[in-house]
Short mmCIF file of N, CA and C in Angstrom, two decimals:
data_model
loop_
_atom_site.label_atom_id
_atom_site.label_comp_id
_atom_site.label_asym_id
_atom_site.label_seq_id
_atom_site.Cartn_x
_atom_site.Cartn_y
_atom_site.Cartn_z
N UNK D 1 132.74 -8.73 10.01
CA UNK D 1 131.61 -7.81 9.97
C UNK D 1 130.28 -8.53 10.21
N UNK D 2 130.25 -9.82 9.93
CA UNK D 2 129.00 -10.58 10.12
C UNK D 2 128.86 -11.12 11.54
N UNK D 3 129.88 -10.95 12.38
CA UNK D 3 129.86 -11.52 13.72
C UNK D 3 128.60 -11.16 14.52
N UNK D 4 128.13 -9.91 14.54
CA UNK D 4 126.91 -9.60 15.31
C UNK D 4 125.68 -10.39 14.79
N UNK D 5 125.55 -10.52 13.50
CA UNK D 5 124.41 -11.26 12.94
C UNK D 5 124.52 -12.75 13.27
N UNK D 6 125.72 -13.28 13.22
CA UNK D 6 125.93 -14.69 13.56
C UNK D 6 125.63 -14.93 15.04
N UNK D 7 126.07 -14.02 15.90
CA UNK D 7 125.79 -14.14 17.34
C UNK D 7 124.29 -14.09 17.61
N UNK D 8 123.56 -13.19 16.93
CA UNK D 8 122.10 -13.11 17.11
C UNK D 8 121.43 -14.40 16.64
N UNK D 9 121.87 -14.93 15.50
CA UNK D 9 121.28 -16.18 14.98
C UNK D 9 121.57 -17.34 15.94
N UNK D 10 122.79 -17.43 16.44
CA UNK D 10 123.12 -18.49 17.40
C UNK D 10 122.28 -18.38 18.67
N UNK D 11 122.09 -17.17 19.18
CA UNK D 11 121.29 -16.98 20.39
C UNK D 11 119.84 -17.39 20.13
N UNK D 12 119.30 -17.02 18.98
CA UNK D 12 117.91 -17.39 18.64
C UNK D 12 117.75 -18.90 18.51
N UNK D 13 118.73 -19.57 17.95
CA UNK D 13 118.64 -21.02 17.76
C UNK D 13 118.77 -21.79 19.06
N UNK D 14 119.34 -21.18 20.10
CA UNK D 14 119.43 -21.84 21.40
C UNK D 14 118.11 -21.76 22.17
N UNK D 15 117.23 -20.85 21.79
CA UNK D 15 115.95 -20.68 22.48
C UNK D 15 114.86 -21.40 21.70
N UNK D 16 114.24 -22.42 22.30
CA UNK D 16 113.19 -23.14 21.59
C UNK D 16 112.01 -22.24 21.28
N UNK D 17 111.40 -22.43 20.11
CA UNK D 17 110.24 -21.61 19.77
C UNK D 17 109.02 -22.05 20.57
N UNK D 18 108.06 -21.18 20.70
CA UNK D 18 106.78 -21.53 21.31
C UNK D 18 105.82 -21.84 20.17
N UNK D 19 105.42 -23.12 20.04
CA UNK D 19 104.52 -23.46 18.94
C UNK D 19 103.14 -22.84 19.17
N UNK D 20 102.37 -22.69 18.09
CA UNK D 20 101.02 -22.16 18.26
C UNK D 20 100.22 -23.05 19.20
N UNK D 21 99.31 -22.45 19.93
CA UNK D 21 98.48 -23.23 20.85
C UNK D 21 97.55 -24.14 20.07
N UNK D 22 97.30 -25.28 20.64
CA UNK D 22 96.41 -26.25 20.02
C UNK D 22 95.74 -27.09 21.07
N UNK D 23 95.20 -28.20 20.65
CA UNK D 23 94.55 -29.14 21.56
C UNK D 23 95.61 -30.01 22.21
N UNK D 24 95.56 -30.13 23.54
CA UNK D 24 96.53 -30.92 24.28
C UNK D 24 95.90 -32.23 24.72
N UNK D 25 96.59 -33.33 24.44
CA UNK D 25 96.17 -34.66 24.87
C UNK D 25 97.31 -35.27 25.66
N UNK D 26 96.97 -36.01 26.72
CA UNK D 26 98.03 -36.55 27.58
C UNK D 26 97.63 -37.90 28.15
N UNK D 27 98.64 -38.66 28.54
CA UNK D 27 98.44 -39.91 29.25
C UNK D 27 99.61 -40.10 30.21
N UNK D 28 99.33 -40.77 31.33
CA UNK D 28 100.35 -41.02 32.34
C UNK D 28 100.02 -42.33 33.02
N UNK D 29 101.04 -43.09 33.41
CA UNK D 29 100.81 -44.29 34.17
C UNK D 29 102.06 -45.13 34.29
N UNK D 30 101.89 -46.26 34.92
CA UNK D 30 102.99 -47.22 35.06
C UNK D 30 102.89 -48.19 33.89
N UNK D 31 103.98 -48.32 33.17
CA UNK D 31 104.04 -49.25 32.04
C UNK D 31 104.72 -50.53 32.51
N UNK D 32 103.96 -51.60 32.56
CA UNK D 32 104.53 -52.90 32.90
C UNK D 32 105.33 -53.39 31.69
N UNK D 33 106.24 -54.34 31.92
CA UNK D 33 107.05 -54.85 30.80
C UNK D 33 106.13 -55.38 29.70
N UNK D 34 106.46 -54.99 28.47
CA UNK D 34 105.70 -55.42 27.30
C UNK D 34 104.41 -54.66 27.05
N UNK D 35 104.09 -53.70 27.91
CA UNK D 35 102.86 -52.93 27.77
C UNK D 35 103.15 -51.50 27.36
N UNK D 36 102.12 -50.84 26.87
CA UNK D 36 102.27 -49.46 26.45
C UNK D 36 101.05 -48.64 26.75
N UNK D 37 101.18 -47.36 26.51
CA UNK D 37 100.07 -46.40 26.63
C UNK D 37 100.07 -45.59 25.34
N UNK D 38 98.85 -45.33 24.84
CA UNK D 38 98.72 -44.62 23.57
C UNK D 38 97.84 -43.39 23.71
N UNK D 39 98.07 -42.47 22.81
CA UNK D 39 97.21 -41.31 22.63
C UNK D 39 96.71 -41.36 21.19
N UNK D 40 95.39 -41.45 21.01
CA UNK D 40 94.79 -41.32 19.69
C UNK D 40 94.56 -39.84 19.45
N UNK D 41 95.18 -39.32 18.42
CA UNK D 41 95.09 -37.89 18.14
C UNK D 41 93.77 -37.57 17.43
N UNK D 42 93.31 -36.33 17.52
CA UNK D 42 92.04 -35.97 16.89
C UNK D 42 92.14 -36.10 15.37
N UNK D 43 90.99 -36.29 14.71
CA UNK D 43 91.00 -36.44 13.25
C UNK D 43 91.68 -35.24 12.57
N UNK D 44 92.40 -35.56 11.49
CA UNK D 44 93.11 -34.53 10.74
C UNK D 44 92.29 -33.99 9.59
N UNK D 45 92.91 -33.14 8.82
CA UNK D 45 94.34 -32.86 8.85
C UNK D 45 94.74 -32.03 10.06
N UNK D 46 95.86 -32.43 10.64
CA UNK D 46 96.41 -31.76 11.82
C UNK D 46 97.89 -32.12 11.91
N UNK D 47 98.55 -31.58 12.92
CA UNK D 47 99.97 -31.87 13.12
C UNK D 47 100.29 -31.79 14.61
N UNK D 48 101.20 -32.63 15.05
CA UNK D 48 101.74 -32.51 16.40
C UNK D 48 102.76 -31.38 16.33
N UNK D 49 102.55 -30.34 17.12
CA UNK D 49 103.46 -29.21 17.15
C UNK D 49 104.47 -29.30 18.27
N UNK D 50 104.12 -30.08 19.29
CA UNK D 50 105.02 -30.30 20.43
C UNK D 50 104.67 -31.65 21.04
N UNK D 51 105.69 -32.43 21.35
CA UNK D 51 105.52 -33.71 22.01
C UNK D 51 106.44 -33.73 23.21
N UNK D 52 105.88 -34.08 24.35
CA UNK D 52 106.66 -34.14 25.58
C UNK D 52 106.50 -35.50 26.22
N UNK D 53 107.61 -36.08 26.67
CA UNK D 53 107.62 -37.34 27.41
C UNK D 53 108.29 -37.08 28.74
N UNK D 54 107.69 -37.63 29.80
CA UNK D 54 108.26 -37.49 31.15
C UNK D 54 108.48 -38.87 31.73
N UNK D 55 109.71 -39.09 32.19
CA UNK D 55 110.07 -40.34 32.85
C UNK D 55 110.81 -39.94 34.12
N UNK D 56 110.16 -40.06 35.30
CA UNK D 56 110.83 -39.66 36.54
C UNK D 56 112.02 -40.57 36.84
N UNK D 57 113.20 -40.14 36.41
CA UNK D 57 114.41 -40.96 36.52
C UNK D 57 114.79 -41.27 37.96
N UNK D 58 114.41 -40.40 38.90
CA UNK D 58 114.77 -40.64 40.30
C UNK D 58 114.07 -41.88 40.86
N UNK D 59 113.02 -42.36 40.17
CA UNK D 59 112.31 -43.55 40.62
C UNK D 59 112.88 -44.84 40.01
N UNK D 60 113.86 -44.71 39.12
CA UNK D 60 114.41 -45.87 38.42
C UNK D 60 115.74 -46.29 39.03
N UNK D 61 115.91 -47.60 39.21
CA UNK D 61 117.19 -48.12 39.69
C UNK D 61 118.27 -47.98 38.63
N UNK D 62 117.89 -48.22 37.36
CA UNK D 62 118.84 -48.20 36.24
C UNK D 62 118.23 -47.40 35.09
N UNK D 63 118.45 -46.07 35.08
CA UNK D 63 117.80 -45.23 34.06
C UNK D 63 118.25 -45.51 32.63
N UNK D 64 119.55 -45.85 32.42
CA UNK D 64 120.03 -46.03 31.05
C UNK D 64 119.29 -47.16 30.33
N UNK D 65 119.23 -48.38 30.89
CA UNK D 65 118.49 -49.41 30.16
C UNK D 65 116.99 -49.13 30.08
N UNK D 66 116.46 -48.44 31.08
CA UNK D 66 115.02 -48.12 31.03
C UNK D 66 114.72 -47.19 29.87
N UNK D 67 115.55 -46.16 29.67
CA UNK D 67 115.32 -45.24 28.56
C UNK D 67 115.57 -45.90 27.21
N UNK D 68 116.49 -46.83 27.15
CA UNK D 68 116.75 -47.54 25.89
C UNK D 68 115.62 -48.51 25.59
N UNK D 69 114.93 -49.00 26.62
CA UNK D 69 113.84 -49.97 26.44
C UNK D 69 112.47 -49.32 26.33
N UNK D 70 112.38 -48.03 26.60
CA UNK D 70 111.12 -47.31 26.45
C UNK D 70 111.05 -46.75 25.04
N UNK D 71 110.14 -47.29 24.25
CA UNK D 71 110.08 -46.99 22.81
C UNK D 71 108.96 -46.01 22.51
N UNK D 72 109.27 -45.01 21.71
CA UNK D 72 108.27 -44.08 21.21
C UNK D 72 107.88 -44.54 19.82
N UNK D 73 106.59 -44.78 19.64
CA UNK D 73 106.07 -45.20 18.34
C UNK D 73 105.03 -44.19 17.88
N UNK D 74 104.94 -44.00 16.57
CA UNK D 74 103.90 -43.15 16.01
C UNK D 74 103.42 -43.78 14.72
N UNK D 75 102.13 -43.70 14.53
CA UNK D 75 101.52 -44.19 13.30
C UNK D 75 100.65 -43.06 12.76
N UNK D 76 100.87 -42.71 11.49
CA UNK D 76 100.10 -41.66 10.84
C UNK D 76 99.41 -42.24 9.62
N UNK D 77 98.11 -42.07 9.56
CA UNK D 77 97.33 -42.52 8.41
C UNK D 77 97.59 -43.99 8.09
N UNK D 78 97.70 -44.81 9.14
CA UNK D 78 97.89 -46.24 8.98
C UNK D 78 99.31 -46.67 8.66
N UNK D 79 100.24 -45.74 8.65
CA UNK D 79 101.64 -46.03 8.31
C UNK D 79 102.52 -45.82 9.54
N UNK D 80 103.36 -46.83 9.91
CA UNK D 80 104.32 -46.60 11.00
C UNK D 80 105.32 -45.52 10.58
N UNK D 81 105.46 -44.49 11.40
CA UNK D 81 106.36 -43.39 11.03
C UNK D 81 107.48 -43.17 12.04
N UNK D 82 107.30 -43.60 13.28
CA UNK D 82 108.34 -43.43 14.31
C UNK D 82 108.47 -44.73 15.08
N UNK D 83 109.71 -45.15 15.30
CA UNK D 83 110.05 -46.26 16.20
C UNK D 83 111.45 -45.98 16.71
N UNK D 84 111.53 -45.53 17.96
CA UNK D 84 112.82 -45.09 18.47
C UNK D 84 112.81 -45.09 19.99
N UNK D 85 113.91 -45.52 20.64
CA UNK D 85 114.00 -45.36 22.09
C UNK D 85 113.87 -43.89 22.48
N UNK D 86 113.23 -43.63 23.60
CA UNK D 86 112.94 -42.26 24.03
C UNK D 86 114.20 -41.41 24.11
N UNK D 87 115.24 -41.90 24.79
CA UNK D 87 116.46 -41.09 24.92
C UNK D 87 117.08 -40.72 23.60
N UNK D 88 117.05 -41.64 22.65
CA UNK D 88 117.64 -41.38 21.33
C UNK D 88 116.77 -40.43 20.52
N UNK D 89 115.44 -40.59 20.59
CA UNK D 89 114.55 -39.73 19.82
C UNK D 89 114.74 -38.27 20.19
N UNK D 90 114.90 -38.01 21.48
CA UNK D 90 115.03 -36.64 21.94
C UNK D 90 116.48 -36.16 21.99
N UNK D 91 117.42 -36.97 21.50
CA UNK D 91 118.80 -36.54 21.36
C UNK D 91 119.70 -36.81 22.54
N UNK D 92 119.18 -37.40 23.60
CA UNK D 92 120.00 -37.66 24.79
C UNK D 92 120.86 -38.91 24.69
N UNK D 93 120.60 -39.76 23.68
CA UNK D 93 121.37 -40.99 23.52
C UNK D 93 121.15 -41.95 24.67
N UNK D 94 122.17 -42.76 24.96
CA UNK D 94 122.08 -43.71 26.06
C UNK D 94 122.07 -42.92 27.36
N UNK D 95 121.11 -43.19 28.20
CA UNK D 95 120.99 -42.43 29.44
C UNK D 95 120.22 -41.15 29.19
N UNK D 96 120.63 -40.12 29.84
CA UNK D 96 119.90 -38.86 29.73
C UNK D 96 120.88 -37.70 29.69
N UNK D 97 121.57 -37.57 28.58
CA UNK D 97 122.48 -36.44 28.40
C UNK D 97 121.65 -35.19 28.09
N UNK D 98 122.01 -34.06 28.65
CA UNK D 98 121.22 -32.85 28.40
C UNK D 98 121.37 -32.37 26.96
N UNK D 99 120.24 -31.97 26.38
CA UNK D 99 120.19 -31.41 25.03
C UNK D 99 119.24 -30.23 25.08
N UNK D 100 119.61 -29.15 24.46
CA UNK D 100 118.72 -28.00 24.36
C UNK D 100 119.01 -27.29 23.05
N UNK D 101 118.10 -27.46 22.10
CA UNK D 101 118.25 -26.75 20.84
C UNK D 101 116.87 -26.39 20.30
N UNK D 102 116.84 -25.90 19.10
CA UNK D 102 115.62 -25.39 18.50
C UNK D 102 114.52 -26.45 18.45
N UNK D 103 114.86 -27.69 18.13
CA UNK D 103 113.85 -28.71 17.89
C UNK D 103 113.62 -29.68 19.04
N UNK D 104 114.55 -29.80 19.95
CA UNK D 104 114.34 -30.79 21.01
C UNK D 104 115.09 -30.41 22.27
N UNK D 105 114.57 -30.97 23.37
CA UNK D 105 115.14 -30.73 24.68
C UNK D 105 115.16 -32.05 25.44
N UNK D 106 116.26 -32.36 26.08
CA UNK D 106 116.35 -33.51 26.98
C UNK D 106 116.97 -32.99 28.27
N UNK D 107 116.21 -33.09 29.34
CA UNK D 107 116.70 -32.63 30.64
C UNK D 107 117.18 -33.85 31.44
N UNK D 108 118.14 -33.65 32.33
CA UNK D 108 118.68 -34.75 33.12
C UNK D 108 117.67 -35.28 34.14
N UNK D 109 116.55 -34.60 34.33
CA UNK D 109 115.53 -35.07 35.26
C UNK D 109 114.46 -35.94 34.58
N UNK D 110 114.64 -36.24 33.28
CA UNK D 110 113.72 -37.13 32.59
C UNK D 110 112.58 -36.44 31.87
N UNK D 111 112.71 -35.14 31.64
CA UNK D 111 111.71 -34.42 30.86
C UNK D 111 112.29 -34.21 29.46
N UNK D 112 111.56 -34.71 28.46
CA UNK D 112 111.99 -34.65 27.07
C UNK D 112 110.92 -33.91 26.27
N UNK D 113 111.33 -33.08 25.33
CA UNK D 113 110.36 -32.38 24.48
C UNK D 113 110.92 -32.26 23.07
N UNK D 114 110.04 -32.35 22.10
CA UNK D 114 110.44 -32.06 20.73
C UNK D 114 109.42 -31.14 20.11
N UNK D 115 109.90 -30.32 19.19
CA UNK D 115 109.07 -29.35 18.52
C UNK D 115 109.11 -29.55 17.01
N UNK D 116 109.39 -30.79 16.59
CA UNK D 116 109.31 -31.10 15.17
C UNK D 116 107.84 -31.08 14.78
N UNK D 117 107.54 -30.59 13.62
CA UNK D 117 106.18 -30.61 13.11
C UNK D 117 105.92 -32.00 12.54
N UNK D 118 104.89 -32.67 13.04
CA UNK D 118 104.58 -34.03 12.62
C UNK D 118 103.14 -34.09 12.09
N UNK D 119 102.96 -33.75 10.79
CA UNK D 119 101.60 -33.69 10.24
C UNK D 119 101.04 -35.07 9.88
N UNK D 120 99.71 -35.13 9.87
CA UNK D 120 99.00 -36.31 9.41
C UNK D 120 97.73 -35.86 8.70
N UNK D 121 97.27 -36.69 7.77
CA UNK D 121 96.11 -36.32 6.97
C UNK D 121 94.79 -36.64 7.68
N UNK D 122 94.66 -37.88 8.20
CA UNK D 122 93.37 -38.30 8.77
C UNK D 122 93.49 -38.78 10.22
N UNK D 123 94.41 -39.72 10.47
CA UNK D 123 94.50 -40.32 11.80
C UNK D 123 95.95 -40.42 12.25
N UNK D 124 96.13 -40.40 13.57
CA UNK D 124 97.47 -40.59 14.13
C UNK D 124 97.35 -41.12 15.55
N UNK D 125 98.34 -41.89 15.93
CA UNK D 125 98.41 -42.46 17.28
C UNK D 125 99.87 -42.42 17.71
N UNK D 126 100.09 -42.01 18.98
CA UNK D 126 101.43 -42.02 19.57
C UNK D 126 101.40 -42.99 20.73
N UNK D 127 102.43 -43.86 20.80
CA UNK D 127 102.48 -44.89 21.83
C UNK D 127 103.83 -44.88 22.51
N UNK D 128 103.81 -45.05 23.84
CA UNK D 128 105.03 -45.35 24.61
C UNK D 128 104.95 -46.83 24.94
N UNK D 129 105.97 -47.59 24.57
CA UNK D 129 105.98 -49.03 24.77
C UNK D 129 107.18 -49.41 25.62
N UNK D 130 106.94 -50.16 26.69
CA UNK D 130 108.01 -50.60 27.58
C UNK D 130 108.47 -52.00 27.16
N UNK D 131 109.64 -52.09 26.55
CA UNK D 131 110.21 -53.38 26.16
C UNK D 131 111.19 -53.89 27.21
N UNK D 132 111.31 -53.19 28.32
CA UNK D 132 112.23 -53.58 29.38
C UNK D 132 111.67 -54.67 30.28
N UNK D 133 112.45 -55.00 31.30
CA UNK D 133 112.07 -56.08 32.22
C UNK D 133 111.54 -55.54 33.55
N UNK D 134 111.41 -54.22 33.68
CA UNK D 134 110.90 -53.61 34.91
C UNK D 134 109.82 -52.60 34.56
N UNK D 135 108.92 -52.38 35.50
CA UNK D 135 107.90 -51.36 35.31
C UNK D 135 108.53 -49.98 35.26
N UNK D 136 107.94 -49.10 34.45
CA UNK D 136 108.43 -47.73 34.31
C UNK D 136 107.25 -46.78 34.37
N UNK D 137 107.33 -45.79 35.24
CA UNK D 137 106.34 -44.73 35.26
C UNK D 137 106.69 -43.75 34.16
N UNK D 138 105.73 -43.44 33.30
CA UNK D 138 106.01 -42.53 32.19
C UNK D 138 104.73 -41.88 31.72
N UNK D 139 104.87 -40.75 31.12
CA UNK D 139 103.73 -40.06 30.56
C UNK D 139 104.14 -39.28 29.33
N UNK D 140 103.14 -38.92 28.55
CA UNK D 140 103.43 -38.08 27.37
C UNK D 140 102.28 -37.12 27.17
N UNK D 141 102.61 -36.04 26.52
CA UNK D 141 101.64 -34.99 26.20
C UNK D 141 101.91 -34.51 24.79
N UNK D 142 100.87 -34.47 23.98
CA UNK D 142 100.99 -34.01 22.60
C UNK D 142 100.12 -32.79 22.40
N UNK D 143 100.68 -31.76 21.79
CA UNK D 143 99.91 -30.59 21.43
C UNK D 143 99.67 -30.64 19.92
N UNK D 144 98.40 -30.71 19.55
CA UNK D 144 98.00 -30.87 18.16
C UNK D 144 97.47 -29.54 17.64
N UNK D 145 97.99 -29.14 16.47
CA UNK D 145 97.61 -27.87 15.86
C UNK D 145 97.00 -28.12 14.48
N UNK D 146 96.23 -27.17 13.97
CA UNK D 146 95.67 -27.34 12.62
C UNK D 146 96.78 -27.41 11.57
N UNK D 147 96.50 -28.14 10.51
CA UNK D 147 97.47 -28.29 9.42
C UNK D 147 96.73 -28.32 8.10
N UNK D 148 97.23 -27.62 7.13
CA UNK D 148 96.65 -27.62 5.79
C UNK D 148 97.39 -28.66 4.96
N UNK D 149 96.84 -29.88 4.89
CA UNK D 149 97.47 -30.96 4.13
C UNK D 149 97.29 -30.69 2.64
N UNK D 150 98.40 -30.67 1.90
CA UNK D 150 98.32 -30.48 0.44
C UNK D 150 99.29 -31.43 -0.24
N UNK D 151 99.49 -31.25 -1.53
CA UNK D 151 100.33 -32.19 -2.29
C UNK D 151 101.80 -32.15 -1.88
N UNK D 152 102.22 -31.14 -1.14
CA UNK D 152 103.61 -31.05 -0.68
C UNK D 152 103.79 -31.58 0.73
N UNK D 153 102.70 -31.92 1.41
CA UNK D 153 102.79 -32.40 2.79
C UNK D 153 103.38 -33.81 2.84
N UNK D 154 104.10 -34.09 3.89
CA UNK D 154 104.69 -35.41 4.11
C UNK D 154 104.57 -35.77 5.58
N UNK D 155 104.65 -37.06 5.86
CA UNK D 155 104.68 -37.51 7.24
C UNK D 155 106.10 -37.39 7.79
N UNK D 156 106.21 -37.07 9.05
CA UNK D 156 107.49 -37.08 9.76
C UNK D 156 107.88 -38.54 9.99
N UNK D 157 109.16 -38.88 9.79
CA UNK D 157 109.64 -40.24 10.02
C UNK D 157 110.88 -40.21 10.91
N UNK D 158 110.99 -41.20 11.78
CA UNK D 158 112.17 -41.38 12.60
C UNK D 158 112.32 -42.85 12.92
N UNK D 159 113.52 -43.36 12.73
CA UNK D 159 113.80 -44.77 13.04
C UNK D 159 115.12 -44.85 13.78
N UNK D 160 115.33 -45.95 14.45
CA UNK D 160 116.54 -46.16 15.23
C UNK D 160 117.17 -47.47 14.80
N UNK D 161 118.48 -47.46 14.65
CA UNK D 161 119.21 -48.67 14.28
C UNK D 161 120.41 -48.81 15.20
N UNK D 162 120.66 -50.01 15.62
CA UNK D 162 121.76 -50.31 16.52
C UNK D 162 122.94 -50.83 15.72
N UNK D 163 124.13 -50.38 16.03
CA UNK D 163 125.33 -50.89 15.40
C UNK D 163 126.29 -51.30 16.51
N UNK D 164 126.55 -52.61 16.61
CA UNK D 164 127.44 -53.09 17.66
C UNK D 164 128.90 -52.96 17.22
N UNK D 165 129.77 -53.03 18.19
CA UNK D 165 131.21 -52.96 17.96
C UNK D 165 131.63 -51.72 17.19
N UNK D 166 130.98 -50.60 17.46
CA UNK D 166 131.36 -49.34 16.83
C UNK D 166 132.56 -48.80 17.59
N UNK D 167 133.72 -48.93 17.00
CA UNK D 167 134.95 -48.55 17.67
C UNK D 167 135.42 -47.18 17.15
N UNK D 168 135.53 -46.25 18.07
CA UNK D 168 136.06 -44.94 17.72
C UNK D 168 137.09 -44.56 18.76
N UNK D 169 138.18 -43.93 18.45
CA UNK D 169 138.61 -43.66 17.10
C UNK D 169 139.06 -44.93 16.37
N UNK D 170 139.34 -44.93 15.13
CA UNK D 170 139.39 -43.77 14.24
C UNK D 170 137.98 -43.34 13.83
N UNK D 171 137.82 -42.05 13.50
CA UNK D 171 136.53 -41.57 13.02
C UNK D 171 136.14 -42.30 11.73
N UNK D 172 134.85 -42.45 11.54
CA UNK D 172 134.41 -43.06 10.29
C UNK D 172 133.09 -42.44 9.88
N UNK D 173 132.82 -42.53 8.58
CA UNK D 173 131.55 -42.04 8.06
C UNK D 173 130.45 -43.02 8.41
N UNK D 174 129.29 -42.49 8.70
CA UNK D 174 128.13 -43.32 9.02
C UNK D 174 126.96 -42.77 8.22
N UNK D 175 126.40 -43.59 7.35
CA UNK D 175 125.35 -43.15 6.47
C UNK D 175 124.07 -42.91 7.27
N UNK D 176 123.63 -41.66 7.35
CA UNK D 176 122.42 -41.32 8.08
C UNK D 176 121.20 -41.26 7.17
N UNK D 177 121.42 -41.05 5.88
CA UNK D 177 120.31 -40.93 4.94
C UNK D 177 120.60 -41.78 3.73
N UNK D 178 119.66 -42.63 3.41
CA UNK D 178 119.76 -43.44 2.18
C UNK D 178 118.55 -43.14 1.31
N UNK D 179 118.79 -42.91 0.07
CA UNK D 179 117.67 -42.64 -0.86
C UNK D 179 117.36 -43.86 -1.67
#
């Protein structure tokens, strides 16, 4: 009897929401090895409502290592909050596997978007850093919306960890959250 409600909920969750309009900041350019480009966000309290990264994969000889070496960093209120390869942050993993859900999108053409709310109290900076050995053309765009920072507000955090020799099968538990 719940099937129609479940189908409606599943359909709604496949369609990304449109975040409220806000101030859009963007940067684009060629990132030489070891260099990055940053966006200093406007003074808070505010929140990133949408973050988009574009990497024209057709211009890359080897997209998989380029996406693994292109790091997304974020600092909020003087605290590092995000450090993650672009493909992994947006859910595409190694290379550019397509992802489309409520919070993030990864297209096979190198367009990545996330709709996680990333609030900050006073200051924030988002950086794309090229740790690879080849130049990469890349850009990002952040849409910043007003945020009412209160005692329940928290910074968004994301980190990436590498585990070598992960052999599957057999399936195994992997601790994603440690308190």
